[in-house]
Coordinates of C-alpha atoms in Angstrom, one line a residue:
Chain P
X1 CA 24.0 228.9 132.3
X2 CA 23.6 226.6 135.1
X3 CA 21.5 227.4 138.0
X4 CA 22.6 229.0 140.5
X5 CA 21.5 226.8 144.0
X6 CA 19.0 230.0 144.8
X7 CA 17.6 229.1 141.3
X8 CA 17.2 225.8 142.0
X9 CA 15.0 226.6 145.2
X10 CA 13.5 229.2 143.0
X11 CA 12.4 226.5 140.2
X12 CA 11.4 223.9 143.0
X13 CA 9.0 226.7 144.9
X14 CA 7.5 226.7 141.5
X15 CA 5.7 223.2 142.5
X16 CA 4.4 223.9 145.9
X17 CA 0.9 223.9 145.5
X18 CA -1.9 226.3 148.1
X19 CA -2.7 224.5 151.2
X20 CA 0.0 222.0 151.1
X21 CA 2.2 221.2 154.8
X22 CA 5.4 221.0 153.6
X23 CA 9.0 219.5 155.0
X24 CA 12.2 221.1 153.4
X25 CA 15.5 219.7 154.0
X26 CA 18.7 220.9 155.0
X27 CA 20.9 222.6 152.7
X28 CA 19.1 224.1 149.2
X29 CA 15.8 222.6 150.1
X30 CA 16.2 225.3 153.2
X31 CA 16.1 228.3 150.0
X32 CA 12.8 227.1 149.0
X33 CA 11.2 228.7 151.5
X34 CA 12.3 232.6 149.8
X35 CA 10.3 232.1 147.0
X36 CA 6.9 230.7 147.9
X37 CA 4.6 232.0 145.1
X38 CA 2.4 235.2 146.0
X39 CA -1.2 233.8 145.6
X40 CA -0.3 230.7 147.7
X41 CA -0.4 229.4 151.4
X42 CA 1.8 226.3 152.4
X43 CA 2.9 225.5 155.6
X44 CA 6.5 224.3 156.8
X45 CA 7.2 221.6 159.1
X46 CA 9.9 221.1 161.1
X47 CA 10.4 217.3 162.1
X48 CA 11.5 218.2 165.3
X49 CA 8.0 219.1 166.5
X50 CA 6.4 222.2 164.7
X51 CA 4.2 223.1 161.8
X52 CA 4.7 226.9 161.0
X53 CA 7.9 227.5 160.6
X54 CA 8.7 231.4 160.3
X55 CA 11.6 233.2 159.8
X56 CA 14.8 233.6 162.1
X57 CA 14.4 236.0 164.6
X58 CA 15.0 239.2 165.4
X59 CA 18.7 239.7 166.5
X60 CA 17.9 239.2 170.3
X61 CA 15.2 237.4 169.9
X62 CA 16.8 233.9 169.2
X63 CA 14.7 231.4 171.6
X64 CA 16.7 228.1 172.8
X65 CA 13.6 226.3 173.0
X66 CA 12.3 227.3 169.5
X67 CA 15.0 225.5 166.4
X68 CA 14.6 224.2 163.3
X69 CA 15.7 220.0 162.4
X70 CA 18.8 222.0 161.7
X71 CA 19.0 223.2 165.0
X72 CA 18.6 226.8 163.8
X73 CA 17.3 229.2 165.9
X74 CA 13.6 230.1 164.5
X75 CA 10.1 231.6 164.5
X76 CA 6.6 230.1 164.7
X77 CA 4.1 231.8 162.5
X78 CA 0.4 232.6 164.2
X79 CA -1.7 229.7 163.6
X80 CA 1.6 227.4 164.3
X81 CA 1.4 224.0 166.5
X82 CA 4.0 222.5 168.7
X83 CA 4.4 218.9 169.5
X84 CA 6.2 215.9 170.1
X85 CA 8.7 213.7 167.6
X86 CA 6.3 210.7 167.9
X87 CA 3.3 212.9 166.1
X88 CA 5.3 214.8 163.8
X89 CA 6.7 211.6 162.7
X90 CA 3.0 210.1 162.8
X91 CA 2.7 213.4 160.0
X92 CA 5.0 212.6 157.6
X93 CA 4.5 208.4 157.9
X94 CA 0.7 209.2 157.3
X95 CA 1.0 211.1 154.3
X96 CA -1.0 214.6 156.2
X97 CA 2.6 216.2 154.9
X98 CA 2.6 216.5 151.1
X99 CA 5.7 217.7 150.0
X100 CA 9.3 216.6 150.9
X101 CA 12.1 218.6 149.2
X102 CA 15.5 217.1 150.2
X103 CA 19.4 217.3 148.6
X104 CA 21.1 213.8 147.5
X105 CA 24.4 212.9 146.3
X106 CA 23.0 210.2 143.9
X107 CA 19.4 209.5 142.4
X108 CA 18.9 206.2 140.1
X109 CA 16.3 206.1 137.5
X110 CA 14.4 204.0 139.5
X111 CA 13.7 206.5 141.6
X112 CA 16.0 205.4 144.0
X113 CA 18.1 207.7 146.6
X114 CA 21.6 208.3 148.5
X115 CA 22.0 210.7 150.5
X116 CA 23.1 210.0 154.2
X117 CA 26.4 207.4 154.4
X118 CA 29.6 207.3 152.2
X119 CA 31.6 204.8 153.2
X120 CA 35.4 205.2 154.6
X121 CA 33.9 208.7 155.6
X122 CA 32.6 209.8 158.8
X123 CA 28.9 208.6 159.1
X124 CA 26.5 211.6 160.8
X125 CA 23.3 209.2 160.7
X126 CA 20.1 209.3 158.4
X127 CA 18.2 211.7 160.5
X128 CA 14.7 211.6 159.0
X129 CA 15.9 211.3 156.0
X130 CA 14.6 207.8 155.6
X131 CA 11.3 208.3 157.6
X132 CA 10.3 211.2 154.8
X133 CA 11.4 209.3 151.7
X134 CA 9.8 205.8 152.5
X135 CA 6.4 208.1 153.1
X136 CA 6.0 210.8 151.0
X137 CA 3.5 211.2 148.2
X138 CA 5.8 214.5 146.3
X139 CA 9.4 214.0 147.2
X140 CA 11.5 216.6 144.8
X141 CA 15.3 216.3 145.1
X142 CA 17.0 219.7 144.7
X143 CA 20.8 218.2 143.9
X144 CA 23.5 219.3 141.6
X145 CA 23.8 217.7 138.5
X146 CA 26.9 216.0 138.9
X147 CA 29.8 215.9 141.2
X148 CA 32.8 217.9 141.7
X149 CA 35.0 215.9 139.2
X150 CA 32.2 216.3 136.8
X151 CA 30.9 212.9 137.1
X152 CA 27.2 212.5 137.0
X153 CA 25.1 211.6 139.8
X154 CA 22.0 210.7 138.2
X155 CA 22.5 207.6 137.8
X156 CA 21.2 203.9 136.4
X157 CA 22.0 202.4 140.1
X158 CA 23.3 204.1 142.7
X159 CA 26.8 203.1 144.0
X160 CA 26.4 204.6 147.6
X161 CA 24.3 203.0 150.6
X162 CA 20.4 203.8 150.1
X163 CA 18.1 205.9 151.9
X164 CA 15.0 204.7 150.3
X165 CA 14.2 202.7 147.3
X166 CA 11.5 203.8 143.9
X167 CA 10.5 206.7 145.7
X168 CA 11.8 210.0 144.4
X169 CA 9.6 211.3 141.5
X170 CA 11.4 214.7 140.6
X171 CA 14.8 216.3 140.4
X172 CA 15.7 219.7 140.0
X173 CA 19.4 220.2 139.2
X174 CA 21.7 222.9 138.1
X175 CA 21.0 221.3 134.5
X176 CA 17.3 220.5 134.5
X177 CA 14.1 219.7 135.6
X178 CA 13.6 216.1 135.1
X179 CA 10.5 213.7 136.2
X180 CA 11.4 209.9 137.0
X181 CA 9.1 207.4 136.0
X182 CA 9.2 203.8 134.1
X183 CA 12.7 203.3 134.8
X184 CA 14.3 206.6 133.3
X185 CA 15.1 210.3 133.8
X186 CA 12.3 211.8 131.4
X187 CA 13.3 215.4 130.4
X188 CA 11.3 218.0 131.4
X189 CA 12.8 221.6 131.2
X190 CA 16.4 223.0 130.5
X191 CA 18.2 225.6 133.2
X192 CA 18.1 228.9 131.0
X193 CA 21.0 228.6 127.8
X194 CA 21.7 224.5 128.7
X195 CA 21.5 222.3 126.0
X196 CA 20.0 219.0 125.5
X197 CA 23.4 217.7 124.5
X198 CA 24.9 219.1 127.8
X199 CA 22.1 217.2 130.1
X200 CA 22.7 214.2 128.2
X201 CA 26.5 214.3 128.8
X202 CA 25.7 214.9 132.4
X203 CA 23.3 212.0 133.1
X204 CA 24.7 208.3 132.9
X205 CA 21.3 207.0 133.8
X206 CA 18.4 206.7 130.8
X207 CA 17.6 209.9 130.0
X208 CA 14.3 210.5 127.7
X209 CA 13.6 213.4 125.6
X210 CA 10.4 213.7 124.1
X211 CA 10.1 216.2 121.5
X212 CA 10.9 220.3 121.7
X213 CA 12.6 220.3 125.5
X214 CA 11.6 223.8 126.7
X215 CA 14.1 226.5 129.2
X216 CA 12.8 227.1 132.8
X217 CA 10.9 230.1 133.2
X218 CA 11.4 232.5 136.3
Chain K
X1 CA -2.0 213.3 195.2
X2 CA 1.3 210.9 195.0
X3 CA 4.4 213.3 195.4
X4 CA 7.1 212.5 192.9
X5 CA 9.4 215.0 194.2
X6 CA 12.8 214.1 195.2
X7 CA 15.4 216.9 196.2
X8 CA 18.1 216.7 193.9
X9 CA 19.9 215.0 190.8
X10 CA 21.5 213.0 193.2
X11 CA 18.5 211.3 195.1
X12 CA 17.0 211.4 191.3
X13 CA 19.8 209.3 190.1
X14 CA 20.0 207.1 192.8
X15 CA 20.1 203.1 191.6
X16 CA 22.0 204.0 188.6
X17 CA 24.5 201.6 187.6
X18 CA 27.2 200.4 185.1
X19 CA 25.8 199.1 181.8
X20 CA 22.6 200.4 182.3
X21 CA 21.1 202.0 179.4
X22 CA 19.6 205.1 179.4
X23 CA 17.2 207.3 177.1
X24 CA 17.7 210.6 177.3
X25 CA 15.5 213.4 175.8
X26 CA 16.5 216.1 173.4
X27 CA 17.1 217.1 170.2
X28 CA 20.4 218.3 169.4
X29 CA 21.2 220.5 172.3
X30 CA 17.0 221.8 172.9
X31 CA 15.5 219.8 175.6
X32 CA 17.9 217.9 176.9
X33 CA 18.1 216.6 180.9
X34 CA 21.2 219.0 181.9
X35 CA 21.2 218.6 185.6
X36 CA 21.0 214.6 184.8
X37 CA 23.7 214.9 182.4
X38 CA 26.0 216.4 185.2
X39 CA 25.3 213.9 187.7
X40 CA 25.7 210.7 185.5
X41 CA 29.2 212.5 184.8
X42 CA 29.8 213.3 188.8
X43 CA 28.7 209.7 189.5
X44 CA 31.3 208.1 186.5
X45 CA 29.3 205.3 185.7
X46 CA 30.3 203.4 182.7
X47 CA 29.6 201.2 179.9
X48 CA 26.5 202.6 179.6
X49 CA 24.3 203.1 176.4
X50 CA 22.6 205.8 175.7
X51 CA 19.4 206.3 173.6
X52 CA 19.3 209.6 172.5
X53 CA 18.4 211.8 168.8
X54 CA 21.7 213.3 169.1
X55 CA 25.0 212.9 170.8
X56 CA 25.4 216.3 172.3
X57 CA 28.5 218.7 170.9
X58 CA 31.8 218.4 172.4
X59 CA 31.8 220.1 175.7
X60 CA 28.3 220.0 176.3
X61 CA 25.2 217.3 176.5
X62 CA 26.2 213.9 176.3
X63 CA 29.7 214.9 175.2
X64 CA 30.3 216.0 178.7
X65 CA 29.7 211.7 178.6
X66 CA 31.5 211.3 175.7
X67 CA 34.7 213.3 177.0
X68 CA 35.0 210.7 180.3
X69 CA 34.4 207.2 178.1
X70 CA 31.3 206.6 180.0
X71 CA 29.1 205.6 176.8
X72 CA 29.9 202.0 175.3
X73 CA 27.1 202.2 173.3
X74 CA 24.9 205.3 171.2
X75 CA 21.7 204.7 169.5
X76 CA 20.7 207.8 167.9
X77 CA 19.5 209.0 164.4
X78 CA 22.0 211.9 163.8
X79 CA 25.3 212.1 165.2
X80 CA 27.1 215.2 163.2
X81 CA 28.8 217.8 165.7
X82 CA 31.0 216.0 168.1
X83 CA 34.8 215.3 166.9
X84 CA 35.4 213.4 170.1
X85 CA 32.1 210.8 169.1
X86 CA 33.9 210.9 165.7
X87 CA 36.8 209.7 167.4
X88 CA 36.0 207.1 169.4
X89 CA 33.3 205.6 166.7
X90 CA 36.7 205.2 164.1
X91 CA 38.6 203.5 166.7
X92 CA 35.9 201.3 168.0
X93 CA 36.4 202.1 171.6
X94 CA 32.0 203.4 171.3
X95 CA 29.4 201.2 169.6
X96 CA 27.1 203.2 167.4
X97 CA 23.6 202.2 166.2
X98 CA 22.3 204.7 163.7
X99 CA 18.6 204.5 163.3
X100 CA 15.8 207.0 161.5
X101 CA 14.7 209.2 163.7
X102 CA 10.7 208.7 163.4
X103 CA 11.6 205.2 163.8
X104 CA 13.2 206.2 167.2
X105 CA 10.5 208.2 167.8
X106 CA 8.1 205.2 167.9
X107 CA 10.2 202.9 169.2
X108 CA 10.7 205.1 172.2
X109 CA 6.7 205.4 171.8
X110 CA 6.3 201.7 172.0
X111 CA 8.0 201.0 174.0
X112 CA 5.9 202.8 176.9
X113 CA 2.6 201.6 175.1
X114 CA 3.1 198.1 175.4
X115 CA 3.7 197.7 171.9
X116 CA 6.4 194.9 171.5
X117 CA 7.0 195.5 167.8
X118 CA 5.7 197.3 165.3
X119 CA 6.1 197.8 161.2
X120 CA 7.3 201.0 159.4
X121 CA 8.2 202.0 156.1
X122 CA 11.7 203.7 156.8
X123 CA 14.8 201.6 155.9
X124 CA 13.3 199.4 153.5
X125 CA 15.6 198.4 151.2
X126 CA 18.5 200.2 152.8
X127 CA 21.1 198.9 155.1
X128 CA 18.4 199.7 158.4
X129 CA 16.6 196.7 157.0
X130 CA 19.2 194.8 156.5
X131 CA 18.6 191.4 159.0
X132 CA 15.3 192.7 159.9
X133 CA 11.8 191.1 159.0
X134 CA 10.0 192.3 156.5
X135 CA 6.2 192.3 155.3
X136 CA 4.2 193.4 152.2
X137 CA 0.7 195.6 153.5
X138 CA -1.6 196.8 150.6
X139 CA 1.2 197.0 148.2
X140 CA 3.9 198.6 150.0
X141 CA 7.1 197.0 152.0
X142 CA 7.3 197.4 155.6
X143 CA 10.3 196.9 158.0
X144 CA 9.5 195.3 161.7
X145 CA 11.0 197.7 164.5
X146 CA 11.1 196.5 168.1
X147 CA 10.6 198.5 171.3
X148 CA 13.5 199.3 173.6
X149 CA 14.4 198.3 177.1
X150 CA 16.0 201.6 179.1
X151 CA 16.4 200.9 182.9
X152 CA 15.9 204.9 183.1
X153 CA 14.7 207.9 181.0
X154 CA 16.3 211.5 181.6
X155 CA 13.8 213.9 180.6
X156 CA 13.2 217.8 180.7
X157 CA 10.4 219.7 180.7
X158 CA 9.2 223.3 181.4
X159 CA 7.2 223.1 183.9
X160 CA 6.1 219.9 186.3
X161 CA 4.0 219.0 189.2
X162 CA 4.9 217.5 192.5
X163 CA 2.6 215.1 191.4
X164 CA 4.7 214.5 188.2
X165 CA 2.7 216.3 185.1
X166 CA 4.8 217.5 182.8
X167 CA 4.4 220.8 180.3
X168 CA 7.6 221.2 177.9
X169 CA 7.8 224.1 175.7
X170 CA 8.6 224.7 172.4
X171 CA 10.5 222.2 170.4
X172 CA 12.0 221.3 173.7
X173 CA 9.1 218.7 173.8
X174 CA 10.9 216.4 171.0
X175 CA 11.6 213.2 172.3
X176 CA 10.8 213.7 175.9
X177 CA 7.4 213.1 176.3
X178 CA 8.1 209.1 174.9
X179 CA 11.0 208.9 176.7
X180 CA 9.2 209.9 179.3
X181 CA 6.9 206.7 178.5
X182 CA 9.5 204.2 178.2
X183 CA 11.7 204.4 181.5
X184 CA 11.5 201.4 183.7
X185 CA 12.6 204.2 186.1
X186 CA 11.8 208.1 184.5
X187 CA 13.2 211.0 186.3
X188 CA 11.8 214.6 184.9
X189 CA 14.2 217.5 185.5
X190 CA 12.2 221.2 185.2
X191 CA 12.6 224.5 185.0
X192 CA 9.4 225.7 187.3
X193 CA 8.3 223.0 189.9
X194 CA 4.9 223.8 191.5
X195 CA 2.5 222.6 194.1
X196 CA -0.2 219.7 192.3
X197 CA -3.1 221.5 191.0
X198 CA -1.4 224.7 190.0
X199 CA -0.6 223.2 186.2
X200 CA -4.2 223.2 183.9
X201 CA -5.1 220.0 184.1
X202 CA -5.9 220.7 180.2
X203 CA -2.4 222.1 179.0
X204 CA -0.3 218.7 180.3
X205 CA 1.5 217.0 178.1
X206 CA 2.8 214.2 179.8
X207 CA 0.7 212.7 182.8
X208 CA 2.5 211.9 185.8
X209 CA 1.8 208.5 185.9
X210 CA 4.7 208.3 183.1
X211 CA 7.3 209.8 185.6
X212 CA 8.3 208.1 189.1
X213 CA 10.6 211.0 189.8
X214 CA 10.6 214.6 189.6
X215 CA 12.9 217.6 190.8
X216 CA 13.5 221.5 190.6
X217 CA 16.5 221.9 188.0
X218 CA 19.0 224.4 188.5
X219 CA 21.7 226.5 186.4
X220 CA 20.3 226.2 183.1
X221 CA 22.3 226.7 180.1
X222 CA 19.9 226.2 177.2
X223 CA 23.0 226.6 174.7
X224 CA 22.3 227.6 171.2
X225 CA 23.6 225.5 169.0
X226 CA 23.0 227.4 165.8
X227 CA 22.4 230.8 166.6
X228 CA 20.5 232.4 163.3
X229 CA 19.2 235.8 163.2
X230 CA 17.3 238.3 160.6
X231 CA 19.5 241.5 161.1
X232 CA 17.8 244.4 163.0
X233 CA 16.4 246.4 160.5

């Protein structure tokens, strides 16, 4: 079975390591944050200006002054910080934020990413998008394996305009968990009851798969 | 103490012009100079471009702006939830210059700093880049990004000072304290205005030196623009 996109976020919370600051991105990336691990503390930052990002609120509770880069009414955990876009983007250039998880509609084996312009369509702008991806040390990309048509979206080179170049190292799909690195999508795990044969099918980039390709564990 | 004060957006906004440009602060619709918003609209000036993270929705923020065809020009990093932007962008009657926003962010920054220019990772090899000088440090590409030039910056804060110190709150700070940096001319819009020396000298986030103009705002609307909740258990 393919993953469900709450599986997805579930798989990808797997990597958060304790004591990392970490930036999710609109859309599944958002789900990571239901299924931090137990024995671990991470911090969320919200490029808008805030590190300890909580839950929503309370009904009546919702703050104007206090939303989310998806301008989502929020929280601030205790031990949270407030400041300006200059510094938060000062966070994520300088590396102090260690994980990026973010959605894409193509990734090329070179580690390349698409994910804010297709052309002919109406463009909403890049957002941070391309600040996090050219500075990132972990950036994870949490996507569906291919597109509605079936067609994959892992791909040798991508056809859409870029976002960043040789910079995404994972991506979690509905499919698998796969790692990119000298110029190929190296197979690491299988979504639960997905076969090799099925991944390969899906992936028109190079896809490496070295040895006994084990299922995802929840 | 100098007094920044003025009385209203109106003697705020006076020596605004055509074709100026503008930065305004805000991001999406938290933080953003409402009472300056209304008057640019009351006064009708035109051609104008604006420098903002956002374009404001369609009956509120800079779409107010939008609506009347008084923006020839939008620099911003993320323009999603305005159909009438959408509108004029496809038919060419508004300019559009998308840009990432931490590169805003420091442009804005540098742009009150006295920093002409300055190098970034964002955009390399993407179409930001494209034009643009680029230059190899320690291994890594970098993109050149200049500062800005705004005749004015519309910013809002919290609370300020007659004196012109500014406290925003919440992520209501966003862009405003660069902004706030930048404007040949900046005029700070607040919630609370008090009598110099009743703000911590401690707690300020943007020192009055930075803003040339400051008044009491009125009739808030602080609109949500994505009201999310956790249900009342």
């Amino acid at each position: 079975m393919a993953l469900s996109k709450q599986e997805i976020a579930q798989r990808i919370a797997q990597e958060l390591q304790d004591k990392w600051y970490v930036n999710l991105g609109i859309g599944i990336p958002t789900l990571v944050a239901n299924y931090i691990p137990k024995n671990i503390d991470v911090v969320f930052q919200s490029e808008n200006g805030m590190l300890g990002m909580g839950p929503f609120p309370i009904e009546g509770e919702e703050d104007a002054d206090l939303i989310n880069a998806g301008k989502q009414t929020v929280t601030i955990l205790k031990g949270g910080s407030l400041f300006d876009s200059a510094m938060s983007f000062a966070m994520i250039r300088g590396q102090h934020v260690q994980l990026t998880v973010l959605g894409a509609m193509e990734v090329s084996q070179n580690g390349d990413i698409a994910n804010w312009k297709i052309p002919g369509k109406m463009v909403k702008g890049m957002g941070g998008a391309m600040d996090l991806v050219a500075s990132a040390e972990n950036i994870i990309v949490a996507m569906m394996h291919t597109d509605k048509s079936g067609a994959s979206k892992l791909l040798k080179r991508c056809s859409l305009p870029l976002t960043g170049v040789n910079c995404v190292k994972k991506v979690v799909t509905n499919l698998a968990y796969l790692e990119i690195k000298n110029n190929a999508f190296y197979l690491i795990e299988r979504a639960p009851g997905v076969s090799v044969e099925e991944i390969k099918a899906a992936t028109e980039g190079t896809l490496i798969v070295e040895g006994e390709i084990p299922e995802m564990k929840f | 103490m100098i007094n920044k004060v003025v009385n209203n957006a109106q003697d705020a906004l006076l020596g605004v012009e055509n074709g100026m440009t503008f930065m305004l602060g805000g991001f999406g619709l938290c933080g953003i100079p409402e009472n300056c918003i209304s008057e640019l609209v009351r006064l009708g000036v035109s051609n104008l471009t604006c420098i903002s993270n956002n374009a404001g929705v369609d009956d509120f923020g800079l779409g107010l702006l939008l609506k009347k065809h008084q923006i020839k020009k939008m620099i911003s990093s993320y323009v999603g939830e305005n159909e009438e932007f959408e509108r004029q962008m496809l038919s060419g009657e508004m300019d559009v210059e998308l840009i990432p926003q931490g590169t805003l962010a420091e442009r804005c920054r540098a742009t009150g700093a006295g920093i002409p220019a300055f190098y970034t990772p964002a955009g390399y090899g993407t179409e930001v880049a494209e034009g643009k000088e680029t230059r190899e440090f320690n291994g890594k590409m970098y993109v050149l990004e200049h500062a800005f030039n705004p005749e004015f910056a519309f910013v809002k804060a919290w609370k300020g000072d007659t004196a012109g110190n500014l406290i925003f709150k919440g992520t209501a700070r966003n862009f405003n304290p660069m902004m706030a940096m930048a404007g040949k001319i900046t005029v700070a819009e607040v919630e609370e205005l008090v009598e110099a020396g009743e703000l911590d000298p401690n707690q300020i986030h943007t020192p009055g030196i930075f803003v040339q103009r400051i008044f009491q705002g009125k009739d808030y609307e602080k609109r949500i623009e994505q009201r999310t909740v956790t249900p009342k258990s």
